[in-house]
Short mmCIF file of C-alpha atoms and ligand atoms in Angstrom, two decimals:
data_model
loop_
_atom_site.label_atom_id
_atom_site.label_comp_id
_atom_site.label_asym_id
_atom_site.label_seq_id
_atom_site.Cartn_x
_atom_site.Cartn_y
_atom_site.Cartn_z
CA MET O 1261 -1.83 15.66 -72.86
CA THR O 1262 0.28 18.20 -72.90
CA LEU O 1263 3.62 18.98 -71.48
CA THR O 1264 2.42 21.40 -68.97
CA ASN O 1265 -0.31 19.34 -68.22
CA ILE O 1266 2.14 16.40 -67.36
CA ASP O 1267 4.16 18.87 -65.32
CA HIS O 1268 0.84 19.88 -63.69
CA GLU O 1269 -0.02 16.30 -62.75
CA LYS O 1270 3.19 15.92 -61.40
CA GLN O 1271 2.90 19.00 -59.17
CA ILE O 1272 -0.44 17.62 -58.04
CA TYR O 1273 1.06 13.93 -57.12
CA CYS O 1274 4.12 15.66 -55.37
CA PHE O 1275 1.50 18.02 -53.27
CA LYS O 1276 -0.53 15.02 -52.10
CA VAL O 1277 2.37 13.11 -51.15
CA LEU O 1278 3.59 16.20 -49.43
CA TYR O 1279 0.41 16.50 -47.65
CA ALA O 1280 -0.37 12.74 -46.72
CA PHE O 1281 3.45 12.99 -45.20
CA LEU O 1282 2.58 16.11 -43.23
CA VAL O 1283 -0.96 14.56 -41.99
CA VAL O 1284 0.93 11.40 -41.00
CA LEU O 1285 3.47 13.56 -38.90
CA LEU O 1286 1.00 15.72 -37.12
CA LEU O 1287 -1.11 12.76 -36.30
CA ARG O 1288 1.63 11.34 -34.62
CA MET O 1289 2.48 14.67 -32.92
CA ASN O 1290 -0.74 14.80 -31.85
CA ASN O 1291 -1.65 11.29 -30.49
CA PRO O 1292 1.67 9.54 -30.09
CA CYS O 1293 -0.10 6.78 -28.83
CA ILE O 1294 -1.01 5.26 -32.01
CA GLY O 1295 -1.60 1.88 -30.73
CA CYS O 1296 -0.10 -0.50 -28.40
CA SER O 1297 2.14 -3.31 -30.51
CA GLU O 1298 0.59 -6.50 -31.90
CA ARG O 1299 2.23 -8.46 -29.35
CA GLU O 1300 1.04 -6.40 -26.43
CA MET O 1301 -2.63 -6.72 -28.02
CA GLN O 1302 -2.28 -10.25 -28.21
CA ALA O 1303 -0.99 -10.40 -24.56
CA LEU O 1304 -4.23 -8.44 -23.33
CA LEU O 1305 -6.55 -10.64 -25.66
CA ALA O 1306 -4.90 -13.78 -23.91
CA PHE O 1307 -5.20 -12.06 -20.40
CA LYS O 1308 -8.68 -11.37 -21.21
CA GLN O 1309 -9.55 -15.45 -22.22
CA GLY O 1310 -8.40 -16.46 -18.92
CA LEU O 1311 -10.58 -14.45 -17.34
CA VAL O 1312 -14.55 -14.74 -16.33
CA ASP O 1313 -15.85 -11.24 -16.86
CA ASN O 1314 -19.44 -11.46 -15.56
CA ASP O 1315 -20.03 -7.63 -15.69
CA ASN O 1316 -18.59 -7.24 -19.27
CA SER O 1317 -15.99 -4.65 -17.93
CA LEU O 1318 -13.73 -5.91 -20.80
CA LEU O 1319 -16.23 -5.09 -23.28
CA SER O 1320 -14.02 -2.60 -25.27
CA TRP O 1321 -11.02 -5.22 -25.63
CA GLY O 1322 -11.14 -6.77 -28.90
CA ARG O 1323 -10.20 -7.24 -32.68
CA GLU O 1324 -13.03 -5.16 -34.08
CA VAL O 1325 -12.14 -2.16 -36.08
CA GLN O 1326 -13.33 0.47 -33.28
CA ASN O 1327 -11.32 -1.39 -30.70
CA LYS O 1328 -8.23 -1.95 -32.80
CA ASP O 1329 -6.27 0.31 -30.57
CA CYS O 1330 -5.81 -1.31 -27.44
CA CYS O 1331 -4.28 1.85 -25.59
CA GLN O 1332 -8.10 2.98 -25.84
CA TRP O 1333 -9.32 -0.16 -23.95
CA ASP O 1334 -10.91 0.17 -20.64
CA GLY O 1335 -8.42 0.34 -17.93
CA VAL O 1336 -5.55 -0.01 -20.37
CA TYR O 1337 -3.11 2.90 -20.38
CA CYS O 1338 -0.14 3.30 -22.66
CA SER O 1339 2.87 5.70 -22.36
CA ASN O 1340 2.62 9.01 -24.24
CA HIS O 1341 6.12 8.52 -25.28
CA THR O 1342 6.81 5.30 -26.53
CA GLY O 1343 3.18 3.71 -26.96
CA HIS O 1344 3.60 0.88 -24.83
CA VAL O 1345 0.93 -0.32 -22.30
CA VAL O 1346 2.25 1.22 -18.73
CA LYS O 1347 -0.75 0.82 -16.65
CA LEU O 1348 -3.37 -1.96 -15.81
CA ASP O 1349 -6.24 -0.16 -13.85
CA LEU O 1350 -8.36 -3.50 -13.18
CA GLY O 1351 -9.66 -2.67 -9.59
CA ASP O 1352 -13.01 -3.63 -8.77
CA GLN O 1353 -14.29 -5.32 -12.31
CA SER O 1354 -15.77 -8.78 -10.68
CA LEU O 1355 -13.20 -10.58 -12.46
CA GLN O 1356 -12.73 -13.93 -11.78
CA GLY O 1357 -10.36 -16.81 -13.47
CA THR O 1358 -6.76 -17.11 -14.31
CA ILE O 1359 -4.31 -14.83 -14.98
CA SER O 1360 -2.54 -15.79 -18.37
CA PRO O 1361 1.32 -15.98 -18.21
CA LYS O 1362 1.06 -14.14 -21.71
CA LEU O 1363 0.49 -10.85 -19.59
CA VAL O 1364 4.58 -10.70 -19.22
CA GLU O 1365 4.75 -9.73 -22.59
CA LEU O 1366 3.86 -6.01 -21.14
CA GLN O 1367 7.59 -5.60 -20.32
CA ASP O 1368 7.14 -1.96 -19.81
CA LEU O 1369 3.93 -2.31 -17.59
CA GLU O 1370 4.67 0.17 -14.34
CA TYR O 1371 1.22 0.02 -12.67
CA LEU O 1372 -0.78 -3.14 -11.98
CA ASN O 1373 -3.98 -2.73 -10.19
CA LEU O 1374 -6.43 -5.85 -9.94
CA SER O 1375 -7.42 -5.03 -6.32
CA PHE O 1376 -11.26 -6.16 -5.61
CA ASN O 1377 -11.54 -8.90 -7.92
CA ASN O 1378 -12.13 -12.50 -6.76
CA PHE O 1379 -9.55 -14.88 -8.01
CA ARG O 1380 -10.43 -17.70 -5.87
CA ARG O 1381 -7.63 -18.65 -3.70
CA SER O 1382 -5.47 -19.35 -6.52
CA GLN O 1383 -1.84 -18.26 -5.66
CA ILE O 1384 -0.47 -14.85 -6.70
CA PRO O 1385 1.13 -15.67 -10.24
CA ASP O 1386 5.17 -15.86 -9.75
CA PHE O 1387 5.23 -14.64 -13.30
CA ILE O 1388 4.49 -11.19 -11.76
CA GLY O 1389 8.06 -11.05 -10.85
CA SER O 1390 8.86 -10.62 -14.42
CA PHE O 1391 7.47 -7.01 -14.65
CA SER O 1392 11.03 -5.61 -13.95
CA ASN O 1393 9.29 -1.89 -14.35
CA LEU O 1394 6.72 -2.25 -11.92
CA ARG O 1395 6.48 0.32 -9.46
CA TYR O 1396 3.13 -0.33 -8.28
CA LEU O 1397 1.37 -3.49 -7.58
CA ASN O 1398 -2.09 -3.62 -6.04
CA LEU O 1399 -3.81 -6.86 -5.40
CA SER O 1400 -5.48 -6.22 -2.38
CA ASN O 1401 -8.72 -7.86 -1.86
CA ALA O 1402 -8.59 -9.62 -5.01
CA LYS O 1403 -9.13 -12.71 -3.17
CA PHE O 1404 -5.83 -14.49 -3.76
CA GLY O 1405 -4.49 -17.29 -1.49
CA GLY O 1406 -1.22 -19.34 -0.72
CA GLU O 1407 2.39 -18.51 -0.45
CA ILE O 1408 3.93 -14.90 -1.59
CA PRO O 1409 6.12 -16.19 -4.25
CA TYR O 1410 9.36 -15.41 -3.73
CA GLN O 1411 9.65 -14.13 -7.52
CA LEU O 1412 8.39 -10.83 -6.37
CA GLU O 1413 11.78 -10.22 -5.25
CA ASN O 1414 12.77 -9.26 -8.91
CA LEU O 1415 10.53 -6.23 -8.63
CA THR O 1416 13.65 -3.96 -7.62
CA ARG O 1417 11.52 -0.80 -8.87
CA LEU O 1418 8.48 -1.43 -6.68
CA GLU O 1419 7.85 1.40 -4.37
CA TYR O 1420 3.92 0.40 -3.66
CA LEU O 1421 3.18 -3.42 -2.74
CA ASP O 1422 -0.30 -3.97 -1.62
CA LEU O 1423 -1.46 -7.92 -0.78
CA SER O 1424 -3.67 -6.84 2.23
CA SER O 1425 -7.61 -7.78 2.29
CA ASP O 1426 -10.00 -6.32 4.65
CA GLU O 1427 -11.44 -9.79 6.20
CA TYR O 1428 -10.37 -10.00 9.80
CA GLY O 1429 -10.48 -13.44 8.71
CA TRP O 1430 -8.86 -16.80 10.15
CA PHE O 1431 -6.19 -17.40 7.72
CA ASP O 1432 -7.46 -20.43 6.48
CA ASP O 1433 -7.07 -20.11 3.10
CA SER O 1434 -5.44 -16.29 3.42
CA ILE O 1435 -2.24 -15.47 1.59
CA TYR O 1436 0.68 -16.65 3.96
CA ALA O 1437 4.45 -16.32 4.04
CA LYS O 1438 7.39 -18.07 5.89
CA ASN O 1439 9.84 -15.36 5.81
CA LEU O 1440 9.99 -12.10 4.18
CA ASN O 1441 13.61 -12.43 2.71
CA LEU O 1442 12.07 -11.25 -0.71
CA LEU O 1443 11.70 -7.57 1.03
CA PRO O 1444 15.27 -6.17 1.15
CA ASN O 1445 15.71 -6.49 -2.49
CA LEU O 1446 12.81 -4.15 -2.65
CA SER O 1447 14.97 -1.40 -1.50
CA GLY O 1448 12.75 1.44 -3.39
CA LEU O 1449 9.45 0.31 -1.33
CA LYS O 1450 7.49 3.42 0.20
CA HIS O 1451 4.52 1.39 0.81
CA LEU O 1452 3.99 -1.92 2.38
CA ASP O 1453 0.39 -3.36 3.08
CA LEU O 1454 0.32 -7.18 4.09
CA SER O 1455 -2.80 -6.91 6.33
CA SER O 1456 -4.91 -9.92 6.93
CA THR O 1457 -2.27 -12.15 5.38
CA ASN O 1458 -0.58 -14.89 7.77
CA LEU O 1459 2.74 -14.09 8.94
CA SER O 1460 3.10 -16.06 12.14
CA VAL O 1461 5.89 -17.62 11.52
CA VAL O 1462 7.84 -15.19 10.14
CA VAL O 1463 10.16 -14.31 12.89
CA GLY O 1464 12.34 -12.06 11.01
CA TRP O 1465 9.75 -9.85 9.90
CA LEU O 1466 11.01 -6.59 11.64
CA GLU O 1467 14.61 -7.10 10.06
CA ALA O 1468 13.14 -7.46 6.72
CA VAL O 1469 11.36 -4.19 7.16
CA ASN O 1470 14.50 -2.57 8.69
CA MET O 1471 16.08 -3.17 5.12
CA LEU O 1472 13.78 -0.77 3.53
CA PRO O 1473 15.42 2.70 4.00
CA LYS O 1474 12.46 4.58 1.95
CA LEU O 1475 9.67 2.92 3.62
CA ARG O 1476 6.93 5.50 4.74
CA SER O 1477 3.96 3.20 5.41
CA LEU O 1478 4.07 0.02 7.30
CA ILE O 1479 0.86 -1.46 7.36
CA LEU O 1480 0.92 -4.77 8.87
CA TRP O 1481 -2.37 -5.62 10.73
CA TRP O 1482 -4.09 -9.08 11.98
CA CYS O 1483 -1.02 -10.45 10.62
CA ASP O 1484 -0.47 -12.95 13.85
CA LEU O 1485 3.10 -11.41 13.90
CA PRO O 1486 5.28 -12.83 16.78
CA PRO O 1487 6.94 -10.23 18.82
CA PRO O 1488 10.31 -8.75 17.42
CA ILE O 1489 13.45 -10.37 18.81
CA ILE O 1490 15.15 -7.37 20.33
CA SER O 1491 18.73 -8.58 19.71
CA SER O 1492 18.22 -8.90 16.19
CA VAL O 1493 17.76 -5.29 15.58
CA SER O 1494 19.65 -3.05 17.37
CA VAL O 1495 18.87 0.23 15.58
CA MET O 1496 15.92 0.63 13.33
CA ASN O 1497 17.10 2.11 10.23
CA SER O 1498 14.09 2.65 8.54
CA SER O 1499 12.99 4.50 11.50
CA LYS O 1500 13.37 7.74 10.02
CA SER O 1501 11.69 7.08 6.89
CA LEU O 1502 8.45 5.49 8.66
CA VAL O 1503 5.67 7.83 8.72
CA HIS O 1504 2.60 5.72 9.34
CA VAL O 1505 2.83 2.32 11.29
CA ASP O 1506 -0.16 0.01 11.84
CA LEU O 1507 0.80 -3.18 13.58
CA SER O 1508 -2.89 -3.42 15.24
CA TYR O 1509 -4.04 -7.02 15.93
CA ASN O 1510 -0.72 -9.19 16.37
CA ASN O 1511 0.93 -10.54 18.95
CA LEU O 1512 3.56 -7.90 19.93
CA ASN O 1513 5.07 -7.39 23.07
CA SER O 1514 6.87 -3.78 24.41
CA SER O 1515 9.61 -4.64 22.61
CA ILE O 1516 8.06 -2.58 19.41
CA PHE O 1517 8.44 0.47 21.51
CA GLN O 1518 12.16 0.26 21.82
CA LEU O 1519 12.50 -0.61 18.50
CA LEU O 1520 10.35 2.08 16.70
CA SER O 1521 11.72 4.97 19.36
CA GLY O 1522 15.82 5.40 19.28
CA THR O 1523 16.54 7.78 16.09
CA HIS O 1524 12.70 7.95 15.62
CA THR O 1525 11.64 11.48 14.24
CA ASN O 1526 9.32 11.52 11.67
CA LEU O 1527 6.47 8.86 12.88
CA VAL O 1528 2.91 10.77 12.48
CA GLU O 1529 0.53 7.92 12.91
CA LEU O 1530 1.06 4.94 15.28
CA ASP O 1531 -1.44 2.12 15.39
CA LEU O 1532 -0.55 -0.62 18.03
CA SER O 1533 -4.27 -1.40 19.25
CA ARG O 1534 -5.14 -4.91 20.31
CA ASN O 1535 -1.54 -6.00 21.15
CA ASN O 1536 -0.93 -7.02 24.57
CA PHE O 1537 1.30 -4.54 26.48
CA THR O 1538 0.27 -5.97 30.07
CA GLY O 1539 2.63 -4.70 32.61
CA VAL O 1540 4.59 -2.58 30.39
CA VAL O 1541 5.01 0.45 32.81
CA GLY O 1542 7.29 2.63 30.32
CA TRP O 1543 4.66 2.91 27.40
CA LEU O 1544 4.35 6.67 28.07
CA GLU O 1545 7.38 7.47 28.04
CA ALA O 1546 8.44 5.39 24.70
CA ILE O 1547 5.54 7.46 22.97
CA ASN O 1548 6.86 10.63 24.43
CA MET O 1549 9.75 10.10 21.96
CA PHE O 1550 7.77 10.64 19.01
CA PRO O 1551 7.82 14.56 18.42
CA LYS O 1552 5.54 14.56 15.25
CA LEU O 1553 3.00 11.76 16.58
CA SER O 1554 -0.25 13.11 15.65
CA ASN O 1555 -2.61 10.14 15.43
CA LEU O 1556 -2.11 7.46 18.56
CA ILE O 1557 -4.18 4.40 18.72
CA LEU O 1558 -3.57 2.07 21.26
CA SER O 1559 -6.94 0.75 21.85
CA GLY O 1560 -7.43 -2.56 24.04
CA CYS O 1561 -3.96 -3.36 24.79
CA ASN O 1562 -4.19 -3.79 28.41
CA LEU O 1563 -1.88 -0.74 28.98
CA PRO O 1564 -1.26 -0.01 32.82
CA PRO O 1565 -1.69 3.40 34.53
CA PRO O 1566 1.20 5.69 33.45
CA ILE O 1567 3.37 6.54 36.60
CA ILE O 1568 3.36 10.11 36.76
CA SER O 1569 6.91 10.70 37.90
CA SER O 1570 8.50 9.13 35.03
CA VAL O 1571 7.31 11.65 32.59
CA SER O 1572 7.70 14.85 33.47
CA VAL O 1573 6.65 17.05 30.31
CA MET O 1574 4.96 15.58 27.45
CA ASN O 1575 6.99 16.68 24.55
CA SER O 1576 4.99 14.64 21.87
CA SER O 1577 1.72 16.40 23.31
CA LYS O 1578 1.99 19.40 20.92
CA SER O 1579 1.78 17.29 17.94
CA LEU O 1580 -0.97 14.92 19.34
CA VAL O 1581 -4.24 15.28 17.56
CA HIS O 1582 -5.91 12.00 17.59
CA VAL O 1583 -5.56 9.89 20.68
CA ASP O 1584 -7.67 6.82 21.37
CA LEU O 1585 -6.50 4.90 24.56
CA SER O 1586 -9.82 2.83 24.81
CA PHE O 1587 -10.40 -0.33 26.71
CA ASN O 1588 -7.06 -0.28 28.70
CA ASN O 1589 -6.12 0.02 32.61
CA LEU O 1590 -5.59 3.43 33.02
CA ASN O 1591 -6.36 5.95 35.62
CA SER O 1592 -6.77 9.75 35.66
CA SER O 1593 -3.15 10.57 35.88
CA ILE O 1594 -3.28 10.27 32.09
CA PHE O 1595 -5.05 13.62 31.78
CA GLN O 1596 -2.39 15.22 33.87
CA LEU O 1597 0.27 13.76 31.23
CA LEU O 1598 -2.03 14.83 28.13
CA SER O 1599 -2.76 17.85 29.09
CA GLY O 1600 0.31 20.48 30.23
CA THR O 1601 1.44 22.62 26.99
CA HIS O 1602 -1.40 20.42 25.06
CA THR O 1603 -2.67 22.73 22.46
CA ASN O 1604 -3.60 20.72 19.52
CA LEU O 1605 -5.64 17.34 20.62
CA VAL O 1606 -9.18 17.24 19.01
CA HIS O 1607 -10.21 13.71 19.63
CA LEU O 1608 -9.46 11.60 23.02
CA ASP O 1609 -11.14 8.67 23.15
CA LEU O 1610 -10.77 7.06 26.81
CA SER O 1611 -13.93 4.61 26.55
CA GLY O 1612 -13.95 1.30 28.97
CA THR O 1613 -10.62 2.42 30.51
CA ILE O 1614 -11.19 4.63 33.51
CA SER O 1615 -13.92 4.07 36.07
CA PRO O 1616 -16.71 6.79 36.32
CA VAL O 1617 -15.37 7.48 40.16
CA LEU O 1618 -11.88 8.12 38.93
CA LEU O 1619 -13.41 10.89 36.46
CA VAL O 1620 -14.96 13.09 39.04
CA GLY O 1621 -13.66 16.56 38.05
CA TRP O 1622 -12.56 15.79 34.63
CA LYS O 1623 -15.80 15.53 33.04
CA GLN O 1624 -15.85 18.89 31.60
CA LEU O 1625 -12.80 18.10 29.56
CA ILE O 1626 -14.07 15.17 28.25
CA CYS O 1627 -17.19 16.62 27.13
CA PHE O 1628 -14.81 19.54 25.49
CA LEU O 1629 -12.70 17.30 23.69
CA ASN O 1630 -15.56 15.10 22.58
CA TYR O 1631 -17.16 18.48 21.46
CA GLN O 1632 -14.52 19.16 19.17
CA THR O 1633 -14.38 16.05 17.43
C1 NAG Y 3014 -1.06 10.90 -21.63
O1 NAG Y 3014 -1.26 12.10 -21.83
C2 NAG Y 3014 -2.99 12.37 -21.27
C3 NAG Y 3014 -3.40 13.90 -21.81
O2 NAG Y 3014 -2.42 14.57 -21.45
C4 NAG Y 3014 -2.91 12.31 -19.78
O3 NAG Y 3014 -4.53 12.15 -19.73
C5 NAG Y 3014 -2.52 10.43 -19.66
O4 NAG Y 3014 -2.23 10.69 -17.98
C6 NAG Y 3014 -1.07 10.24 -19.90
N1 NAG Y 3014 -0.86 8.92 -19.89
C7 NAG Y 3014 0.40 8.63 -19.17
C8 NAG Y 3014 0.19 6.94 -18.80
O5 NAG Y 3014 0.88 9.40 -18.64
C1 NAG Y 3015 -7.49 0.60 -8.13
O1 NAG Y 3015 -8.55 0.02 -8.37
C2 NAG Y 3015 -9.76 0.57 -7.14
C3 NAG Y 3015 -10.80 -0.15 -7.74
O2 NAG Y 3015 -11.44 0.11 -8.67
C4 NAG Y 3015 -9.72 1.99 -7.25
O3 NAG Y 3015 -10.70 2.37 -6.31
C5 NAG Y 3015 -8.69 2.50 -6.80
O4 NAG Y 3015 -8.69 3.89 -6.98
C6 NAG Y 3015 -7.17 2.09 -7.36
N1 NAG Y 3015 -6.19 2.56 -6.87
C7 NAG Y 3015 -5.37 3.61 -7.60
C8 NAG Y 3015 -4.43 3.83 -6.59
O5 NAG Y 3015 -5.67 3.88 -8.58
C1 NAG Y 3016 14.28 -12.81 -11.65
O1 NAG Y 3016 15.75 -12.62 -11.85
C2 NAG Y 3016 16.57 -13.38 -12.24
C3 NAG Y 3016 17.74 -13.03 -12.00
O2 NAG Y 3016 17.95 -11.96 -12.67
C4 NAG Y 3016 16.09 -14.45 -13.25
O3 NAG Y 3016 17.03 -15.39 -13.61
C5 NAG Y 3016 14.62 -14.68 -13.07
O4 NAG Y 3016 13.97 -15.45 -14.31
C6 NAG Y 3016 13.40 -13.80 -12.65
N1 NAG Y 3016 12.66 -14.49 -12.28
C7 NAG Y 3016 11.27 -14.05 -12.67
C8 NAG Y 3016 10.08 -14.71 -12.38
O5 NAG Y 3016 11.30 -13.14 -13.93
C1 NAG Y 3017 -5.11 -0.48 -3.37
O1 NAG Y 3017 -6.51 -0.80 -3.71
C2 NAG Y 3017 -7.41 -0.94 -2.67
C3 NAG Y 3017 -8.69 -0.70 -3.27
O2 NAG Y 3017 -9.16 -0.05 -4.18
C4 NAG Y 3017 -7.03 0.82 -2.09
O3 NAG Y 3017 -7.91 1.12 -1.11
C5 NAG Y 3017 -5.72 0.74 -1.51
O4 NAG Y 3017 -5.27 1.97 -0.92
C6 NAG Y 3017 -4.87 0.58 -2.74
N1 NAG Y 3017 -3.49 0.31 -2.26
C7 NAG Y 3017 -2.73 1.52 -2.61
C8 NAG Y 3017 -0.85 1.29 -1.72
O5 NAG Y 3017 -2.74 2.54 -3.39
C1 NAG Y 3018 18.21 -10.08 -4.17
O1 NAG Y 3018 19.23 -9.85 -2.83
C2 NAG Y 3018 19.98 -10.93 -2.81
C3 NAG Y 3018 20.80 -10.49 -1.75
O2 NAG Y 3018 21.46 -8.99 -1.40
C4 NAG Y 3018 20.92 -11.20 -3.79
O3 NAG Y 3018 21.52 -12.31 -3.79
C5 NAG Y 3018 20.03 -11.12 -5.17
O4 NAG Y 3018 20.40 -11.54 -6.33
C6 NAG Y 3018 18.63 -10.54 -5.30
N1 NAG Y 3018 17.55 -10.80 -6.12
C7 NAG Y 3018 17.42 -9.86 -7.34
C8 NAG Y 3018 16.62 -10.76 -8.03
O5 NAG Y 3018 17.95 -8.76 -7.53
C1 NAG Y 3019 -0.57 -19.59 9.35
O1 NAG Y 3019 0.44 -20.16 8.31
C2 NAG Y 3019 1.49 -20.99 8.91
C3 NAG Y 3019 2.47 -21.48 8.21
O2 NAG Y 3019 3.26 -20.38 7.61
C4 NAG Y 3019 0.62 -22.22 9.26
O3 NAG Y 3019 1.47 -23.29 9.89
C5 NAG Y 3019 -0.62 -21.82 10.53
O4 NAG Y 3019 -1.68 -23.01 10.50
C6 NAG Y 3019 -1.26 -20.57 9.50
N1 NAG Y 3019 -2.26 -20.28 10.12
C7 NAG Y 3019 -3.54 -20.28 10.34
C8 NAG Y 3019 -4.45 -20.11 11.22
O5 NAG Y 3019 -3.90 -21.16 9.11
C1 NAG Y 3020 19.80 -1.46 8.25
O1 NAG Y 3020 20.33 -2.02 9.33
C2 NAG Y 3020 21.00 -3.57 9.25
C3 NAG Y 3020 21.21 -3.78 10.61
O2 NAG Y 3020 20.29 -3.92 11.45
C4 NAG Y 3020 21.91 -3.43 8.45
O3 NAG Y 3020 22.26 -4.82 8.24
C5 NAG Y 3020 21.43 -2.76 6.88
O4 NAG Y 3020 22.43 -2.96 5.79
C6 NAG Y 3020 20.68 -1.30 6.85
N1 NAG Y 3020 20.52 -1.19 5.98
C7 NAG Y 3020 20.54 0.13 5.02
C8 NAG Y 3020 19.83 0.37 3.94
O5 NAG Y 3020 21.31 1.04 5.90
C1 NAG Y 3021 9.43 -10.04 23.59
O1 NAG Y 3021 9.30 -10.95 22.75
C2 NAG Y 3021 10.53 -11.61 22.13
C3 NAG Y 3021 10.62 -12.87 21.53
O2 NAG Y 3021 9.78 -13.86 21.86
C4 NAG Y 3021 11.35 -11.75 23.41
O3 NAG Y 3021 13.00 -11.99 23.06
C5 NAG Y 3021 11.75 -9.86 23.94
O4 NAG Y 3021 12.61 -10.64 25.30
C6 NAG Y 3021 10.24 -9.63 24.43
N1 NAG Y 3021 10.24 -8.49 25.47
C7 NAG Y 3021 9.84 -8.46 26.29
C8 NAG Y 3021 10.46 -6.76 26.69
O5 NAG Y 3021 9.29 -9.24 27.14
C1 NAG Y 3022 -1.34 -10.82 28.08
O1 NAG Y 3022 -0.32 -10.77 28.73
C2 NAG Y 3022 -0.18 -11.22 30.32
C3 NAG Y 3022 1.11 -11.35 31.08
O2 NAG Y 3022 2.08 -11.75 29.67
C4 NAG Y 3022 -1.21 -12.69 30.45
O3 NAG Y 3022 -1.19 -12.76 31.74
C5 NAG Y 3022 -2.36 -12.47 29.59
O4 NAG Y 3022 -3.10 -13.72 29.78
C6 NAG Y 3022 -2.60 -11.69 28.35
N1 NAG Y 3022 -3.63 -11.52 28.04
C7 NAG Y 3022 -4.44 -11.91 26.64
C8 NAG Y 3022 -5.31 -11.59 26.41
O5 NAG Y 3022 -3.31 -12.65 25.86
C1 NAG Y 3023 11.44 13.86 25.01
O1 NAG Y 3023 11.25 13.42 26.58
C2 NAG Y 3023 12.29 12.40 26.85
C3 NAG Y 3023 12.09 12.65 28.48
O2 NAG Y 3023 10.83 12.48 28.87
C4 NAG Y 3023 13.29 12.81 26.32
O3 NAG Y 3023 14.44 11.65 26.78
C5 NAG Y 3023 13.50 12.77 24.80
O4 NAG Y 3023 14.97 12.82 24.51
C6 NAG Y 3023 12.53 13.87 24.26
N1 NAG Y 3023 12.36 14.11 22.94
C7 NAG Y 3023 12.43 14.98 21.96
C8 NAG Y 3023 12.52 14.90 20.71
O5 NAG Y 3023 12.72 16.14 22.64
C1 NAG Y 3024 -2.38 5.90 38.55
O1 NAG Y 3024 -1.65 4.97 38.69
C2 NAG Y 3024 -0.22 4.95 38.89
C3 NAG Y 3024 0.51 3.58 38.65
O2 NAG Y 3024 0.14 2.68 39.83
C4 NAG Y 3024 0.30 5.62 40.38
O3 NAG Y 3024 1.24 5.86 40.25
C5 NAG Y 3024 -0.81 6.86 40.09
O4 NAG Y 3024 -0.84 7.70 41.61
C6 NAG Y 3024 -2.22 6.79 39.99
N1 NAG Y 3024 -2.68 7.83 39.96
C7 NAG Y 3024 -3.91 7.99 40.39
C8 NAG Y 3024 -4.62 9.48 40.03
O5 NAG Y 3024 -4.64 7.33 41.31
#
């Protein structure tokens, strides 16, 4: 071997090293998610092990060579910046079994969706409270049961909390709460859905909700909610942010109108169906206070006829688009009030509410309204 040959070999070696370095650098730049950490992989595998996966939804979760990057597993998403697991989207995968506490190793988790699985009425694991970066938690229709763990109060970054279920059951083994004292800690909450959970003894529910200054959607249908105690909340300070309120199928009384109105300006959708508002004469005045209200559902509330003198001009009438006042005790004065300056109504449901005799002369309006629906 001559000297020049050695130099040449050296040059080639150096070039190879440089090349390899560049390739690695480029790969990292193109695909910073170079695989989740061993710790996160272990946590996910432990989680899988606790589950019964009859549909083989988690088939890609394994240690085989082709699966060794857990960021590529079905339902697992990693941060493009840090490479850590930030999202588990495992809704509707027919998963059963128990949730391994090792899952809390995923400390960067921001988004957890386990909706539409079947956890056989087991309690929501209290260690979910340890996901301190969680912004989205969806356990709806996952058939959890038992008491809402107070540890969820640790989820101070939460923006979306959905523990609802679509079952109009009798709460026999549904999720329940004795109080909602954890809510004020979740001060960033924008969306709260606890529908079909048993909140029958949560007397201070409205006070708790009132501590959420960013809340836009409050969805608590079929919760057996007790009536709000009027003295306990003088001003609804969450009322400015609320856009969508569904408190249907509860035991509310007319005090709810008093609380929702006030300084309220932004309510767009209001559903208070199947609460008993017998004898609540001023209900139409209360609704008249919502200038942006578009969708109003007050079906089956025992609402009495409106007293015509009490509301001279419907100032919410311009915004109303969809109105359901079916199954109440109204009379035809309701038309007088809904018409006027009204321009945007496309759906009006008054079925089961006005006797046909009272409707003489108004049939055309109804036909017209139905036609546009
Ligand atoms: C990472 O980047 C890809 C491609 O740009 C994108 O589809 C994905 O949503 C990003 N992941 C996260 C967690 O933001
Ligand atoms: C959660 O999972 C369900 C079921 O797969 C899916 O339909 C839904 O879009 C997911 N939620 C979100 C916000 O991604
Ligand atoms: C909740 O936070 C408190 C105080 O920061 C901490 O002591 C506790 O361990 C946390 N609980 C859970 C379940 O993470
Ligand atoms: C939670 O998941 C259910 C089912 O996929 C979906 O209908 C619902 O909108 C989700 N909730 C939130 C807050 O995204
Ligand atoms: C929840 O709020 C209460 C009252 O403000 C506070 O004492 C407690 O430390 C908070 N818990 C967490 C986990 O932040
Ligand atoms: C609802 O929960 C309360 C306790 O929080 C309980 O006493 C009551 O029996 C439950 N209701 C039903 C119908 O299970
Ligand atoms: C909301 O009003 C209650 C009193 O009803 C008060 O204690 C609470 O601090 C207020 N919260 C915010 C965020 O203003
Ligand atoms: C509604 O019920 C609450 C609690 O029982 C009571 O304090 C309030 O006075 C009731 N409101 C009306 C208008 O009857
Ligand atoms: C509704 O309330 C009225 C008066 O408070 C009461 O007489 C009536 O029985 C209630 N109706 C139902 C279905 O609970
Ligand atoms: C709507 O009309 C009522 C009187 O019926 C009035 O007290 C209220 O201030 C009006 N609201 C708005 C936002 O104009
Ligand atoms: C509807 O009932 C109210 C209250 O009883 C009454 O003031 C009004 O005159 C009635 N309207 C019609 C058209 O009968």
